[in-house]
Amino acid sequence: MSGRRRIAFVVPDLQLGGAERQVVDLVNHLDHERFEATLFTFEAADDLGAAVDPRVRRVRALRRSRFDTGPVDQLARLLREERTELVHCTLQMALLVARGAIHRSGRGLPLVEAIHTTQNRGRRLELADRLLYVPLMSGCDRVITVCDAQRRFWASKYPALRPKLVTVPNGIDLDRYRDDVPAARKAALRRELGVEGGELVLGMVAAIRPEKNHAGILEAAARLAEGGHRVKLLFAGGAPDPRDEERLRRRTRELGLGERVRWLGSLRDPRELISILDAGILFSTAESLPLALLECLAMGKPVVAAAIGGVSEIVVPGENGLLVAPRDTAAFASAVARLAADRELLRGLSARARPSVEARFSVQQMARRTEAVLEEVLDGRAGARAGRRARAAAAPQEDIRRRA
């Protein structure tokens, strides 16, 4: 189909992660009448590969070692042969590969970077940002952040990026995330997980990493148990460092929580689990715009969360959930106790949960907003080229007038 804008989307891999899911959702929901998308990956993980729309061309150029430049060369060749008009990359490593490929292609293509992190997890990553990735981002045409809090954070920390930053909120597939799990399946799953009648069932779908603060939730659960509240905690998510999960399991035993807490590991599809929750929870110490909250809300589950990063852009207290101060374990326990004691409040929050996501966070809205950014960059580049041609054409005439 002629006339479509040719865009190369670059992401390291398609592992089961939030940023990777957003890339797949984005390329799947582009207006394919107007955009021709190629999805380029260079690491082995491909859990989400089968979910990519067949209208999207896939190119995998796997790195053989840490310093293998093969993917850069292959992407550069693709940019030349496909006459790509713009490169969109997600995550910092993809930016490094994309920038190298654009340089080697000799085409000076516009570049848009989407960042999903706010605060780094360690000094090494912080140093990499300062010395490598921020200078690379300064050369981008636009840098997309996923929430206003993240945009403000990066603009404050690196003022040179401020003119480049634009917010495109995360979006989720509302057709996929709806509570249509059969009642019989829900009942069976509750039995499998040992959920008893009268328990308030809370759950979190998140990797076990320090900033997710599972430990703080366990401390809050101990407070709730002491107060006589019957609460069940269901944690889904793998542990990049198995020692983190071992410490949490040990702390669960030390607090005497026993069967009140279940560790379910990584789930390819969390929808059935979410369907049996009374509410979703998140008590992170660092966040951008967490998909886990959007998924719960889309399935009609209110959330109790720490007001960190872009969480307050999702959760409206008393409307679709409850917010507490970050790291305030007592406040978190109190908010959960409030839901346990006031089922009318819980029902009201549940009824308003999905509409709150439909209004602002659909994947279609994310795709249209991203398309607008891409077209703005492309049109701006085209306008700049036209201006240069006009000035070049006018230069000889101006020279003649001067001589006359």
Short mmCIF file of C-alpha atoms in Angstrom, two decimals:
data_model
loop_
_atom_site.label_atom_id
_atom_site.label_comp_id
_atom_site.label_asym_id
_atom_site.label_seq_id
_atom_site.Cartn_x
_atom_site.Cartn_y
_atom_site.Cartn_z
CA MET A 1 0.00 0.00 0.00
CA SER A 2 1.66 3.28 -1.16
CA GLY A 3 1.78 6.53 0.79
CA ARG A 4 2.27 4.98 4.21
CA ARG A 5 4.89 6.38 6.59
CA ARG A 6 7.61 3.78 7.12
CA ILE A 7 8.57 3.48 10.79
CA ALA A 8 11.13 1.13 12.39
CA PHE A 9 10.32 0.26 16.01
CA VAL A 10 13.36 -0.94 17.98
CA VAL A 11 13.22 -2.69 21.35
CA PRO A 12 15.82 -5.08 22.83
CA ASP A 13 13.47 -8.07 23.10
CA LEU A 14 9.88 -9.17 23.67
CA GLN A 15 10.14 -10.61 27.17
CA LEU A 16 7.16 -10.54 29.53
CA GLY A 17 7.63 -6.95 30.67
CA GLY A 18 5.59 -3.78 30.80
CA ALA A 19 7.64 -1.82 28.28
CA GLU A 20 7.72 -4.75 25.88
CA ARG A 21 3.95 -5.24 26.14
CA GLN A 22 3.47 -1.55 25.37
CA VAL A 23 5.57 -1.83 22.22
CA VAL A 24 3.57 -4.82 20.99
CA ASP A 25 0.28 -3.08 21.76
CA LEU A 26 1.50 0.06 20.01
CA VAL A 27 2.54 -1.57 16.74
CA ASN A 28 -0.60 -3.73 16.74
CA HIS A 29 -2.92 -0.74 17.13
CA LEU A 30 -1.24 1.68 14.74
CA ASP A 31 -3.37 2.90 11.87
CA HIS A 32 -1.99 0.42 9.32
CA GLU A 33 -3.61 2.40 6.51
CA ARG A 34 -1.21 5.26 7.31
CA PHE A 35 1.84 3.59 8.85
CA GLU A 36 4.03 0.70 7.73
CA ALA A 37 5.71 -0.75 10.83
CA THR A 38 8.81 -2.91 11.16
CA LEU A 39 9.60 -4.30 14.62
CA PHE A 40 13.34 -4.87 15.18
CA THR A 41 14.70 -6.83 18.19
CA PHE A 42 18.22 -7.97 19.01
CA GLU A 43 18.02 -10.08 22.20
CA ALA A 44 16.76 -13.66 22.47
CA ALA A 45 13.67 -13.38 24.71
CA ASP A 46 10.53 -13.55 22.58
CA ASP A 47 7.66 -14.40 24.95
CA LEU A 48 5.37 -11.83 23.32
CA GLY A 49 6.41 -12.56 19.75
CA ALA A 50 3.31 -14.57 18.90
CA ALA A 51 1.13 -11.62 19.89
CA VAL A 52 2.53 -9.32 17.19
CA ASP A 53 0.03 -8.46 14.45
CA PRO A 54 0.92 -10.18 11.14
CA ARG A 55 0.71 -6.80 9.39
CA VAL A 56 3.85 -5.78 11.31
CA ARG A 57 7.10 -6.96 9.74
CA ARG A 58 9.43 -8.59 12.28
CA VAL A 59 13.22 -8.59 12.06
CA ARG A 60 15.32 -10.38 14.69
CA ALA A 61 19.08 -9.80 14.65
CA LEU A 62 20.36 -11.51 17.78
CA ARG A 63 23.52 -10.36 19.51
CA ARG A 64 26.08 -13.13 19.91
CA SER A 65 27.95 -11.31 22.67
CA ARG A 66 27.77 -8.14 24.70
CA PHE A 67 29.89 -6.15 22.26
CA ASP A 68 28.57 -7.69 19.05
CA THR A 69 27.80 -4.88 16.59
CA GLY A 70 25.97 -7.16 14.17
CA PRO A 71 22.52 -5.82 15.13
CA VAL A 72 23.70 -2.26 14.43
CA ASP A 73 24.88 -3.27 10.97
CA GLN A 74 21.68 -5.19 10.21
CA LEU A 75 19.46 -2.34 11.35
CA ALA A 76 21.50 0.13 9.28
CA ARG A 77 21.00 -2.06 6.21
CA LEU A 78 17.26 -2.30 6.91
CA LEU A 79 16.98 1.50 7.22
CA ARG A 80 18.61 1.91 3.80
CA GLU A 81 16.83 -0.90 1.97
CA GLU A 82 13.36 -0.22 3.38
CA ARG A 83 13.74 3.55 2.99
CA THR A 84 12.62 3.97 6.58
CA GLU A 85 11.45 7.49 7.43
CA LEU A 86 11.72 7.46 11.24
CA VAL A 87 13.08 5.25 14.03
CA HIS A 88 11.14 4.80 17.29
CA CYS A 89 13.04 3.01 20.05
CA THR A 90 12.05 1.86 23.52
CA LEU A 91 14.47 1.52 26.46
CA GLN A 92 18.01 2.81 26.63
CA MET A 93 19.84 -0.12 25.01
CA ALA A 94 17.59 0.16 21.97
CA LEU A 95 18.53 3.83 21.74
CA LEU A 96 22.22 2.93 21.60
CA VAL A 97 21.64 0.42 18.79
CA ALA A 98 19.32 2.76 16.88
CA ARG A 99 21.68 5.72 17.09
CA GLY A 100 24.58 3.61 15.82
CA ALA A 101 22.48 2.22 12.97
CA ILE A 102 21.27 5.65 11.87
CA HIS A 103 24.88 6.86 11.80
CA ARG A 104 26.03 3.86 9.75
CA SER A 105 23.11 4.16 7.35
CA GLY A 106 24.25 7.67 6.45
CA ARG A 107 20.64 8.82 6.22
CA GLY A 108 20.26 11.20 9.18
CA LEU A 109 16.84 9.84 10.08
CA PRO A 110 14.69 11.37 12.82
CA LEU A 111 14.74 9.44 16.09
CA VAL A 112 12.11 9.19 18.84
CA GLU A 113 12.93 7.51 22.16
CA ALA A 114 10.33 6.17 24.61
CA ILE A 115 11.57 5.85 28.20
CA HIS A 116 9.73 3.80 30.80
CA THR A 117 11.90 4.25 33.89
CA THR A 118 11.98 7.13 36.31
CA GLN A 119 14.44 6.44 39.10
CA ASN A 120 17.26 4.02 38.38
CA ARG A 121 17.77 0.87 40.44
CA GLY A 122 21.47 1.35 41.09
CA ARG A 123 24.52 3.56 40.73
CA ARG A 124 25.80 1.73 37.67
CA LEU A 125 22.60 2.44 35.72
CA GLU A 126 22.58 6.02 36.97
CA LEU A 127 26.13 6.51 35.70
CA ALA A 128 25.20 4.98 32.33
CA ASP A 129 22.35 7.47 32.02
CA ARG A 130 24.53 10.47 32.83
CA LEU A 131 27.49 9.55 30.65
CA LEU A 132 25.85 7.78 27.72
CA TYR A 133 22.08 7.72 27.39
CA VAL A 134 21.21 11.32 28.28
CA PRO A 135 23.65 12.67 25.67
CA LEU A 136 22.09 10.28 23.15
CA MET A 137 18.59 11.40 24.14
CA SER A 138 19.65 15.02 23.66
CA GLY A 139 20.13 14.18 19.99
CA CYS A 140 16.63 12.72 19.62
CA ASP A 141 13.83 14.65 17.95
CA ARG A 142 11.44 13.70 20.77
CA VAL A 143 11.67 11.76 24.03
CA ILE A 144 8.35 10.20 25.05
CA THR A 145 7.57 9.77 28.74
CA VAL A 146 4.67 7.64 29.95
CA CYS A 147 3.30 10.08 32.54
CA ASP A 148 3.59 13.73 33.52
CA ALA A 149 5.39 12.88 36.77
CA GLN A 150 8.09 11.11 34.79
CA ARG A 151 8.37 14.03 32.36
CA ARG A 152 8.79 16.50 35.24
CA PHE A 153 11.39 14.25 36.86
CA TRP A 154 13.55 14.03 33.74
CA ALA A 155 13.11 17.73 32.92
CA SER A 156 14.22 18.71 36.42
CA LYS A 157 17.16 16.31 36.50
CA TYR A 158 18.35 17.00 32.94
CA PRO A 159 17.11 20.48 31.87
CA ALA A 160 18.66 20.12 28.41
CA LEU A 161 16.04 17.45 27.64
CA ARG A 162 13.07 19.67 28.52
CA PRO A 163 12.27 20.83 24.93
CA LYS A 164 12.36 17.22 23.71
CA LEU A 165 10.02 15.69 26.30
CA VAL A 166 6.39 14.83 25.54
CA THR A 167 3.97 12.67 27.52
CA VAL A 168 2.08 9.78 25.96
CA PRO A 169 0.40 7.80 28.77
CA ASN A 170 0.53 4.02 28.75
CA GLY A 171 -2.58 2.35 27.43
CA ILE A 172 -4.03 -1.14 27.70
CA ASP A 173 -6.21 -3.30 25.51
CA LEU A 174 -9.64 -2.90 27.07
CA ASP A 175 -11.08 -5.73 24.99
CA ARG A 176 -8.49 -8.07 26.48
CA TYR A 177 -8.76 -6.80 30.06
CA ARG A 178 -12.39 -7.21 31.03
CA ASP A 179 -13.88 -9.37 33.77
CA ASP A 180 -15.47 -12.09 31.64
CA VAL A 181 -14.00 -15.08 33.52
CA PRO A 182 -16.79 -17.64 34.17
CA ALA A 183 -18.05 -17.79 37.75
CA ALA A 184 -17.28 -21.51 37.96
CA ARG A 185 -13.64 -20.88 37.03
CA LYS A 186 -13.38 -18.11 39.63
CA ALA A 187 -14.77 -20.40 42.31
CA ALA A 188 -12.34 -23.16 41.37
CA LEU A 189 -9.38 -20.78 41.44
CA ARG A 190 -10.39 -19.46 44.85
CA ARG A 191 -10.44 -23.03 46.15
CA GLU A 192 -7.03 -23.76 44.61
CA LEU A 193 -5.55 -20.74 46.34
CA GLY A 194 -7.18 -21.42 49.68
CA VAL A 195 -9.40 -18.34 49.70
CA GLU A 196 -11.98 -18.60 52.46
CA GLY A 197 -15.38 -16.94 52.65
CA GLY A 198 -15.28 -13.47 54.16
CA GLU A 199 -11.61 -12.82 53.32
CA LEU A 200 -10.67 -9.61 51.52
CA VAL A 201 -8.60 -10.82 48.57
CA LEU A 202 -5.80 -8.49 47.51
CA GLY A 203 -3.30 -9.09 44.74
CA MET A 204 -0.28 -7.61 43.01
CA VAL A 205 1.18 -8.55 39.63
CA ALA A 206 4.77 -7.30 39.64
CA ALA A 207 8.30 -8.62 39.43
CA ILE A 208 9.89 -9.21 42.81
CA ARG A 209 12.34 -6.35 42.95
CA PRO A 210 13.26 -4.10 45.89
CA GLU A 211 11.43 -1.02 44.58
CA LYS A 212 8.15 -2.94 44.41
CA ASN A 213 8.31 -3.10 48.22
CA HIS A 214 6.68 -6.46 48.81
CA ALA A 215 8.32 -6.30 52.24
CA GLY A 216 6.29 -3.23 53.16
CA ILE A 217 3.08 -5.00 52.17
CA LEU A 218 3.99 -7.94 54.41
CA GLU A 219 4.50 -5.57 57.35
CA ALA A 220 1.09 -4.02 56.65
CA ALA A 221 -0.45 -7.51 56.46
CA ALA A 222 0.95 -8.29 59.90
CA ARG A 223 -0.71 -5.15 61.26
CA LEU A 224 -4.00 -6.18 59.67
CA ALA A 225 -3.77 -9.66 61.16
CA GLU A 226 -3.16 -8.18 64.60
CA GLY A 227 -6.27 -6.06 64.12
CA GLY A 228 -8.37 -9.11 63.34
CA HIS A 229 -8.87 -8.33 59.65
CA ARG A 230 -9.17 -11.37 57.38
CA VAL A 231 -7.04 -10.55 54.35
CA LYS A 232 -5.55 -12.83 51.68
CA LEU A 233 -2.50 -11.63 49.71
CA LEU A 234 -1.76 -13.08 46.27
CA PHE A 235 1.59 -12.12 44.72
CA ALA A 236 2.28 -12.92 41.05
CA GLY A 237 5.62 -12.16 39.46
CA GLY A 238 9.04 -13.67 39.00
CA ALA A 239 12.20 -12.72 40.88
CA PRO A 240 15.16 -11.61 38.73
CA ASP A 241 17.27 -12.32 41.82
CA PRO A 242 15.95 -15.49 43.55
CA ARG A 243 17.44 -14.30 46.83
CA ASP A 244 14.84 -11.53 46.97
CA GLU A 245 12.01 -14.06 46.91
CA GLU A 246 13.75 -16.24 49.48
CA ARG A 247 14.01 -13.27 51.87
CA LEU A 248 10.34 -12.43 51.41
CA ARG A 249 9.21 -15.99 52.01
CA ARG A 250 11.32 -16.10 55.15
CA ARG A 251 9.84 -12.81 56.35
CA THR A 252 6.33 -14.16 55.68
CA ARG A 253 7.04 -17.03 58.06
CA GLU A 254 8.62 -14.75 60.67
CA LEU A 255 5.51 -12.57 60.70
CA GLY A 256 3.29 -15.62 61.15
CA LEU A 257 1.32 -14.89 58.00
CA GLY A 258 1.37 -18.50 56.81
CA GLU A 259 -1.59 -19.23 54.53
CA ARG A 260 -2.55 -15.55 54.41
CA VAL A 261 0.07 -15.05 51.68
CA ARG A 262 0.56 -16.99 48.42
CA TRP A 263 3.55 -16.61 46.09
CA LEU A 264 2.45 -17.60 42.58
CA GLY A 265 5.52 -16.93 40.45
CA SER A 266 5.46 -15.45 36.97
CA LEU A 267 2.14 -15.60 35.10
CA ARG A 268 1.96 -15.33 31.32
CA ASP A 269 -1.66 -14.18 31.60
CA PRO A 270 -2.77 -12.55 34.89
CA ARG A 271 -6.44 -12.04 33.97
CA GLU A 272 -7.85 -15.04 35.83
CA LEU A 273 -5.98 -14.04 38.97
CA ILE A 274 -7.17 -10.44 38.75
CA SER A 275 -10.74 -11.66 38.29
CA ILE A 276 -10.87 -13.15 41.82
CA LEU A 277 -9.43 -10.09 43.58
CA ASP A 278 -11.43 -7.65 45.64
CA ALA A 279 -8.75 -5.02 45.00
CA GLY A 280 -5.32 -4.61 43.49
CA ILE A 281 -2.43 -3.28 45.55
CA LEU A 282 0.87 -1.52 44.86
CA PHE A 283 3.20 -0.11 47.52
CA SER A 284 6.23 0.75 45.39
CA THR A 285 8.98 3.17 46.29
CA ALA A 286 9.55 4.07 42.61
CA GLU A 287 7.13 3.92 39.65
CA SER A 288 6.35 5.56 36.33
CA LEU A 289 2.82 4.64 35.13
CA PRO A 290 2.27 1.03 36.29
CA LEU A 291 0.37 -1.21 33.90
CA ALA A 292 -0.55 -3.49 36.81
CA LEU A 293 -2.89 -0.83 38.18
CA LEU A 294 -4.47 -0.17 34.79
CA GLU A 295 -5.10 -3.89 34.31
CA CYS A 296 -6.83 -4.21 37.68
CA LEU A 297 -8.97 -1.14 37.09
CA ALA A 298 -9.92 -2.29 33.58
CA MET A 299 -11.24 -5.51 35.11
CA GLY A 300 -13.34 -3.58 37.61
CA LYS A 301 -11.00 -3.93 40.59
CA PRO A 302 -10.22 -0.81 42.65
CA VAL A 303 -6.68 -0.31 43.89
CA VAL A 304 -4.85 0.69 47.05
CA ALA A 305 -1.51 2.22 46.14
CA ALA A 306 1.34 4.44 47.23
CA ALA A 307 1.19 7.89 45.62
CA ILE A 308 4.52 7.61 43.81
CA GLY A 309 5.44 8.64 40.26
CA GLY A 310 2.44 8.60 37.93
CA VAL A 311 0.22 6.55 40.26
CA SER A 312 -1.73 9.66 41.25
CA GLU A 313 -2.45 10.24 37.54
CA ILE A 314 -4.29 6.90 37.55
CA VAL A 315 -5.89 6.67 40.99
CA VAL A 316 -8.43 9.26 42.12
CA PRO A 317 -8.97 8.74 45.88
CA GLY A 318 -12.54 7.79 46.64
CA GLU A 319 -13.31 7.42 42.93
CA ASN A 320 -11.45 4.29 41.77
CA GLY A 321 -9.20 3.51 44.72
CA LEU A 322 -7.30 4.78 47.74
CA LEU A 323 -3.87 6.44 47.91
CA VAL A 324 -1.38 6.53 50.76
CA ALA A 325 1.99 8.18 51.27
CA PRO A 326 4.97 6.15 50.01
CA ARG A 327 6.61 3.92 52.65
CA ASP A 328 3.83 4.66 55.18
CA THR A 329 3.06 1.10 56.25
CA ALA A 330 0.53 2.15 58.88
CA ALA A 331 -1.41 4.22 56.34
CA PHE A 332 -1.38 1.36 53.83
CA ALA A 333 -2.73 -1.06 56.44
CA SER A 334 -5.36 1.49 57.44
CA ALA A 335 -6.54 1.92 53.83
CA VAL A 336 -6.90 -1.84 53.40
CA ALA A 337 -8.73 -2.09 56.73
CA ARG A 338 -11.13 0.57 55.50
CA LEU A 339 -12.03 -1.55 52.48
CA ALA A 340 -12.40 -4.66 54.63
CA ALA A 341 -14.79 -2.86 56.97
CA ASP A 342 -16.82 -0.96 54.37
CA ARG A 343 -18.03 -3.26 51.60
CA GLU A 344 -20.33 -0.52 50.30
CA LEU A 345 -17.27 1.64 49.67
CA LEU A 346 -15.60 -1.31 47.94
CA ARG A 347 -18.61 -1.84 45.66
CA GLY A 348 -18.70 1.84 44.70
CA LEU A 349 -15.00 1.94 43.88
CA SER A 350 -15.37 -1.25 41.85
CA ALA A 351 -18.22 0.19 39.80
CA ARG A 352 -16.15 3.24 38.85
CA ALA A 353 -12.87 1.40 38.22
CA ARG A 354 -13.23 0.41 34.55
CA PRO A 355 -14.80 3.70 33.39
CA SER A 356 -11.81 5.57 34.84
CA VAL A 357 -9.46 3.64 32.53
CA GLU A 358 -11.76 3.80 29.50
CA ALA A 359 -11.71 7.58 29.70
CA ARG A 360 -7.93 8.03 29.57
CA PHE A 361 -5.83 4.89 29.20
CA SER A 362 -6.96 2.77 26.26
CA VAL A 363 -4.36 1.36 23.88
CA GLN A 364 -6.15 3.15 21.03
CA GLN A 365 -5.61 6.49 22.76
CA MET A 366 -1.93 5.63 23.27
CA ALA A 367 -1.54 4.72 19.59
CA ARG A 368 -3.24 7.89 18.31
CA ARG A 369 -1.12 10.09 20.60
CA THR A 370 2.06 8.35 19.48
CA GLU A 371 1.07 8.72 15.83
CA ALA A 372 0.62 12.45 16.41
CA VAL A 373 4.16 12.69 17.82
CA LEU A 374 5.62 10.74 14.90
CA GLU A 375 3.80 12.85 12.31
CA GLU A 376 4.83 16.07 14.04
CA VAL A 377 8.48 15.00 13.84
CA LEU A 378 8.20 13.85 10.22
CA ASP A 379 6.36 16.99 9.12
CA GLY A 380 8.84 19.16 11.01
CA ARG A 381 11.77 17.51 9.25
CA ALA A 382 10.01 17.87 5.88
CA GLY A 383 9.34 21.54 6.57
CA ALA A 384 12.96 22.12 7.52
CA ARG A 385 14.15 20.46 4.29
CA ALA A 386 11.74 22.57 2.23
CA GLY A 387 13.02 25.70 3.94
CA ARG A 388 16.63 24.79 3.19
CA ARG A 389 15.78 24.13 -0.47
CA ALA A 390 13.97 27.45 -0.72
CA ARG A 391 16.92 29.30 0.79
CA ALA A 392 19.33 27.47 -1.50
CA ALA A 393 17.23 28.36 -4.55
CA ALA A 394 16.99 31.99 -3.47
CA ALA A 395 20.73 32.36 -2.83
CA PRO A 396 21.81 32.74 -6.52
CA GLN A 397 19.11 35.36 -7.15
CA GLU A 398 20.18 37.28 -4.06
CA ASP A 399 23.80 37.15 -5.27
CA ILE A 400 22.75 38.53 -8.68
CA ARG A 401 20.88 41.42 -7.03
CA ARG A 402 23.90 42.28 -4.90
CA ARG A 403 26.18 42.36 -7.95
CA ALA A 404 23.69 44.49 -9.83
#
